[in-house]
mmCIF file of C-alpha atoms in Angstrom:
data_model
loop_
_atom_site.group_PDB
_atom_site.id
_atom_site.type_symbol
_atom_site.label_atom_id
_atom_site.label_comp_id
_atom_site.label_asym_id
_atom_site.label_seq_id
_atom_site.Cartn_x
_atom_site.Cartn_y
_atom_site.Cartn_z
ATOM 1 C CA MET F 1 137.278 404.163 82.455
ATOM 2 C CA ARG F 2 138.437 406.568 85.402
ATOM 3 C CA ALA F 3 141.387 408.445 84.789
ATOM 4 C CA ASP F 4 143.938 405.950 86.889
ATOM 5 C CA ALA F 5 142.579 402.862 85.498
ATOM 6 C CA GLN F 6 143.163 404.622 81.902
ATOM 7 C CA ARG F 7 147.127 405.186 82.735
ATOM 8 C CA ASN F 8 147.290 401.599 84.299
ATOM 9 C CA ALA F 9 145.706 400.283 80.635
ATOM 10 C CA GLU F 10 148.484 402.265 78.851
ATOM 11 C CA LYS F 11 151.100 401.520 80.977
ATOM 12 C CA LEU F 12 150.189 397.943 80.632
ATOM 13 C CA ARG F 13 149.696 398.201 76.988
ATOM 14 C CA ALA F 14 154.052 399.450 76.940
ATOM 15 C CA ALA F 15 155.343 396.881 78.980
ATOM 16 C CA ALA F 16 153.655 393.990 77.245
ATOM 17 C CA ALA F 17 154.388 395.534 73.709
ATOM 18 C CA GLU F 18 158.253 395.324 75.290
ATOM 19 C CA LEU F 19 157.952 391.887 76.672
ATOM 20 C CA PHE F 20 156.114 390.431 74.187
ATOM 21 C CA ARG F 21 159.165 391.790 71.409
ATOM 22 C CA GLU F 22 161.648 390.318 73.604
ATOM 23 C CA ARG F 23 160.327 386.971 74.438
ATOM 24 C CA GLY F 24 157.067 386.450 72.857
ATOM 25 C CA LEU F 25 153.808 386.094 73.651
ATOM 26 C CA HIS F 26 153.925 383.148 76.457
ATOM 27 C CA VAL F 27 156.103 385.820 78.490
ATOM 28 C CA PRO F 28 154.408 385.633 82.413
ATOM 29 C CA LEU F 29 151.758 387.850 82.866
ATOM 30 C CA LYS F 30 153.076 388.886 86.444
ATOM 31 C CA GLU F 31 156.137 389.928 84.517
ATOM 32 C CA ILE F 32 153.860 392.439 82.352
ATOM 33 C CA ALA F 33 152.195 393.621 85.633
ATOM 34 C CA ARG F 34 155.907 393.832 87.454
ATOM 35 C CA ARG F 35 156.784 396.161 84.620
ATOM 36 C CA ALA F 36 153.854 397.853 84.204
ATOM 37 C CA GLY F 37 154.009 398.526 88.039
ATOM 38 C CA VAL F 38 151.207 397.908 88.910
ATOM 39 C CA SER F 39 149.437 394.541 90.965
ATOM 40 C CA HIS F 40 148.951 391.500 88.812
ATOM 41 C CA GLY F 41 145.087 391.867 89.556
ATOM 42 C CA THR F 42 144.764 395.093 87.860
ATOM 43 C CA LEU F 43 146.024 393.322 84.837
ATOM 44 C CA TYR F 44 143.432 391.038 85.130
ATOM 45 C CA ASN F 45 141.013 393.970 85.810
ATOM 46 C CA LEU F 46 141.457 395.775 83.292
ATOM 47 C CA PHE F 47 142.360 392.774 80.689
ATOM 48 C CA GLY F 48 140.661 389.926 81.818
ATOM 49 C CA THR F 49 143.242 387.365 79.904
ATOM 50 C CA ARG F 50 146.020 386.884 77.877
ATOM 51 C CA GLU F 51 144.653 386.644 74.522
ATOM 52 C CA ALA F 52 143.023 389.938 74.999
ATOM 53 C CA LEU F 53 145.811 391.666 76.116
ATOM 54 C CA ILE F 54 147.159 390.317 72.813
ATOM 55 C CA ASP F 55 144.240 391.294 70.666
ATOM 56 C CA GLU F 56 145.231 394.751 71.899
ATOM 57 C CA VAL F 57 148.950 395.144 71.787
ATOM 58 C CA VAL F 58 150.327 392.788 69.282
ATOM 59 C CA THR F 59 147.116 392.020 66.688
ATOM 60 C CA ASP F 60 147.138 395.213 64.497
ATOM 61 C CA LEU F 61 151.231 395.179 63.935
ATOM 62 C CA ALA F 62 151.166 391.473 62.995
ATOM 63 C CA ALA F 63 148.787 391.602 60.721
ATOM 64 C CA GLU F 64 150.655 394.432 59.093
ATOM 65 C CA ARG F 65 153.851 393.010 58.799
ATOM 66 C CA LEU F 66 152.325 389.731 57.701
ATOM 67 C CA GLU F 67 149.754 391.182 54.762
ATOM 68 C CA GLU F 68 153.181 393.217 53.798
ATOM 69 C CA ILE F 69 155.099 390.494 53.072
ATOM 70 C CA ALA F 70 152.524 388.153 51.496
ATOM 71 C CA GLU F 71 151.508 391.130 49.240
ATOM 72 C CA GLY F 72 155.655 391.530 48.575
ATOM 73 C CA ALA F 73 155.717 387.590 47.412
ATOM 74 C CA LEU F 74 152.940 387.929 44.826
ATOM 75 C CA ALA F 75 154.117 391.090 43.628
ATOM 76 C CA CYS F 76 157.375 389.232 42.384
ATOM 77 C CA GLU F 77 157.072 388.397 38.553
ATOM 78 C CA ASP F 78 159.214 385.430 39.090
ATOM 79 C CA ALA F 79 156.993 382.652 41.457
ATOM 80 C CA TRP F 80 159.717 381.105 42.357
ATOM 81 C CA GLU F 81 161.504 384.430 43.773
ATOM 82 C CA GLY F 82 158.009 385.210 45.112
ATOM 83 C CA PHE F 83 157.795 381.990 47.122
ATOM 84 C CA ALA F 84 161.290 382.366 48.623
ATOM 85 C CA TYR F 85 161.194 385.770 49.344
ATOM 86 C CA TYR F 86 158.270 384.641 51.690
ATOM 87 C CA ILE F 87 159.816 382.126 53.342
ATOM 88 C CA GLU F 88 162.809 384.538 53.961
ATOM 89 C CA GLN F 89 161.024 387.049 55.379
ATOM 90 C CA LEU F 90 158.821 385.304 57.648
ATOM 91 C CA CYS F 91 162.456 383.165 59.208
ATOM 92 C CA ARG F 92 163.586 386.795 59.278
ATOM 93 C CA ILE F 93 160.519 388.433 61.988
ATOM 94 C CA GLN F 94 161.287 384.787 63.838
ATOM 95 C CA ALA F 95 165.229 386.090 64.376
ATOM 96 C CA ALA F 96 163.698 389.679 65.166
ATOM 97 C CA ASP F 97 160.604 389.797 66.309
ATOM 98 C CA PRO F 98 159.469 387.208 68.702
ATOM 99 C CA ALA F 99 155.928 388.471 69.531
ATOM 100 C CA VAL F 100 155.004 388.044 65.356
ATOM 101 C CA ALA F 101 156.782 385.054 65.296
ATOM 102 C CA ASP F 102 154.345 383.594 67.680
ATOM 103 C CA VAL F 103 151.996 385.030 65.870
ATOM 104 C CA VAL F 104 152.404 382.563 62.992
ATOM 105 C CA GLY F 105 152.160 379.344 65.113
ATOM 106 C CA GLY F 106 148.368 380.775 65.677
ATOM 107 C CA ARG F 107 148.768 379.336 69.425
ATOM 108 C CA TYR F 108 146.034 381.728 70.867
ATOM 109 C CA PRO F 109 142.920 380.785 69.998
ATOM 110 C CA GLY F 110 140.997 382.555 72.488
ATOM 111 C CA ALA F 111 142.631 385.856 70.913
ATOM 112 C CA GLU F 112 139.853 386.011 67.867
ATOM 113 C CA ARG F 113 141.169 389.307 65.958
ATOM 114 C CA LEU F 114 144.847 387.223 65.953
ATOM 115 C CA MET F 115 143.512 383.581 64.611
ATOM 116 C CA ALA F 116 141.586 385.963 61.925
ATOM 117 C CA VAL F 117 145.526 387.199 60.549
ATOM 118 C CA CYS F 118 146.180 383.713 61.394
ATOM 119 C CA GLY F 119 143.765 382.410 58.976
ATOM 120 C CA ARG F 120 144.629 385.319 56.419
ATOM 121 C CA THR F 121 148.103 384.294 56.184
ATOM 122 C CA LEU F 122 147.270 380.357 55.867
ATOM 123 C CA ASP F 123 145.605 381.455 52.899
ATOM 124 C CA ALA F 124 148.116 384.181 51.991
ATOM 125 C CA ALA F 125 150.799 381.084 52.051
ATOM 126 C CA LYS F 126 148.503 378.849 49.745
ATOM 127 C CA ARG F 127 148.526 381.212 47.468
ATOM 128 C CA ILE F 128 152.345 381.816 47.064
ATOM 129 C CA VAL F 129 152.943 377.832 47.377
ATOM 130 C CA GLU F 130 150.622 377.156 44.679
ATOM 131 C CA ARG F 131 151.583 379.878 42.473
ATOM 132 C CA ALA F 132 155.233 378.728 42.653
ATOM 133 C CA GLN F 133 153.996 374.705 42.287
ATOM 134 C CA ASP F 134 151.585 375.612 39.107
ATOM 135 C CA ALA F 135 154.908 377.532 37.763
ATOM 136 C CA GLY F 136 156.579 374.227 38.049
ATOM 137 C CA ALA F 137 159.490 376.088 40.550
ATOM 138 C CA LEU F 138 158.523 374.297 43.517
ATOM 139 C CA ARG F 139 158.135 370.797 44.276
ATOM 140 C CA PRO F 140 155.022 369.607 44.088
ATOM 141 C CA ASP F 141 154.881 367.404 47.389
ATOM 142 C CA PHE F 142 155.158 370.363 49.565
ATOM 143 C CA THR F 143 152.170 371.369 51.265
ATOM 144 C CA THR F 144 151.667 374.539 53.412
ATOM 145 C CA GLU F 145 151.574 372.093 56.499
ATOM 146 C CA ASP F 146 155.127 371.692 55.781
ATOM 147 C CA LEU F 147 155.617 375.123 56.556
ATOM 148 C CA VAL F 148 155.808 374.238 60.208
ATOM 149 C CA PHE F 149 159.246 372.185 59.394
ATOM 150 C CA VAL F 150 160.383 375.448 57.857
ATOM 151 C CA LEU F 151 159.539 378.205 60.608
ATOM 152 C CA GLY F 152 160.361 375.047 62.871
ATOM 153 C CA SER F 153 163.938 374.416 62.657
ATOM 154 C CA ASN F 154 164.288 378.275 62.093
ATOM 155 C CA SER F 155 162.668 379.185 65.487
ATOM 156 C CA VAL F 156 164.779 376.511 67.151
ATOM 157 C CA LEU F 157 168.238 378.195 65.447
ATOM 158 C CA ALA F 158 166.945 381.933 65.577
ATOM 159 C CA ARG F 159 166.653 381.280 69.805
ATOM 160 C CA ALA F 160 170.171 379.813 69.937
ATOM 161 C CA THR F 161 172.220 382.371 67.899
ATOM 162 C CA PRO F 162 170.925 385.919 68.536
ATOM 163 C CA ARG F 163 174.113 387.214 70.221
ATOM 164 C CA THR F 164 176.600 384.534 68.649
ATOM 165 C CA ALA F 165 175.913 383.977 65.094
ATOM 166 C CA PRO F 166 172.630 386.001 64.190
ATOM 167 C CA ASP F 167 172.559 385.554 60.792
ATOM 168 C CA ALA F 168 173.052 381.938 60.856
ATOM 169 C CA TRP F 169 169.562 381.490 59.647
ATOM 170 C CA ARG F 170 170.346 382.448 56.723
ATOM 171 C CA ARG F 171 172.892 379.805 55.696
ATOM 172 C CA ASN F 172 170.280 377.250 56.969
ATOM 173 C CA ILE F 173 167.331 379.003 54.950
ATOM 174 C CA ALA F 174 169.398 378.872 51.412
ATOM 175 C CA PHE F 175 170.437 375.108 52.049
ATOM 176 C CA LEU F 176 166.394 374.432 52.595
ATOM 177 C CA LEU F 177 165.187 376.304 49.789
ATOM 178 C CA ASP F 178 167.448 374.719 46.778
ATOM 179 C CA GLY F 179 166.150 371.562 48.622
ATOM 180 C CA LEU F 180 162.714 372.545 47.680
ATOM 181 C CA ARG F 181 163.191 373.523 44.151
ATOM 182 C CA THR F 182 161.595 371.165 41.728
ATOM 183 C CA GLU F 183 164.610 369.306 40.194
ATOM 184 C CA ALA F 184 166.056 368.686 44.024
ATOM 185 C CA ALA F 185 162.626 366.610 44.174
ATOM 186 C CA HIS F 186 164.889 363.007 43.127
ATOM 187 C CA ARG F 187 162.402 360.439 44.991
ATOM 188 C CA PRO F 188 159.011 360.412 47.104
ATOM 189 C CA LEU F 189 158.311 361.864 50.564
ATOM 190 C CA PRO F 190 158.898 358.794 53.240
ATOM 191 C CA VAL F 191 156.169 359.722 55.059
ATOM 192 C CA GLY F 192 152.970 362.072 54.619
ATOM 193 C CA PRO F 193 152.596 365.888 55.378
ATOM 194 C CA LEU F 194 151.681 366.990 59.019
ATOM 195 C CA THR F 195 146.931 367.049 59.431
ATOM 196 C CA PRO F 196 146.115 370.287 60.871
ATOM 197 C CA ASP F 197 146.177 369.774 64.002
ATOM 198 C CA GLN F 198 149.849 367.658 64.276
ATOM 199 C CA VAL F 199 150.714 370.907 63.144
ATOM 200 C CA TYR F 200 149.100 372.978 66.187
ATOM 201 C CA GLU F 201 150.247 370.377 68.450
ATOM 202 C CA VAL F 202 153.789 371.004 66.908
ATOM 203 C CA MET F 203 153.944 374.463 67.377
ATOM 204 C CA GLY F 204 152.456 374.384 70.766
ATOM 205 C CA ASN F 205 155.833 372.322 71.208
ATOM 206 C CA LEU F 206 157.509 374.662 69.536
ATOM 207 C CA THR F 207 156.919 377.783 71.847
ATOM 208 C CA GLY F 208 156.361 375.921 74.627
ATOM 209 C CA GLU F 209 152.623 376.315 74.901
ATOM 210 C CA ARG F 210 150.489 373.258 75.411
#
């Protein structure tokens, strides 16, 4: 890559990192190019697709943060505390870092490295859920697909309250976690869990990516 192309690529990476952190992974590519001070065509010439840019800018950071959260949850001696920690930390990311929050939704199948991170995140979530259920602490009808309800409701709240009540999500999650304890399961759930395809569609609706 020529020196001028290298400089443009660095400008684009920096601009993308800023805008992804501010607004999430769906920010228009034209805005990234504008902030970097280069043409829209330059962005496409250097990176080709949004997914390639995401893999360059976001994937390693997202992997580090999500793996750290999962490791922290599994390190808790108490399985319920580990599950609660995992939920709380994912929701904290949604409130503080829109880019990593969008990674959890797995909406960019063309970003191969990112999708590998999503796969590892799902595997870790299954371990954390099953561990809490095996300990008798988490209601047995909760599935990893049900995380879409937890993260979806928190995502809406986090987007609506950053200036007026930035910690409101914590109250919401406290109510929700109490409802997920085994002793709170007083009657069968009225419908079954979402399928993986339904989860994908719902997360797309929440992020505005269809």
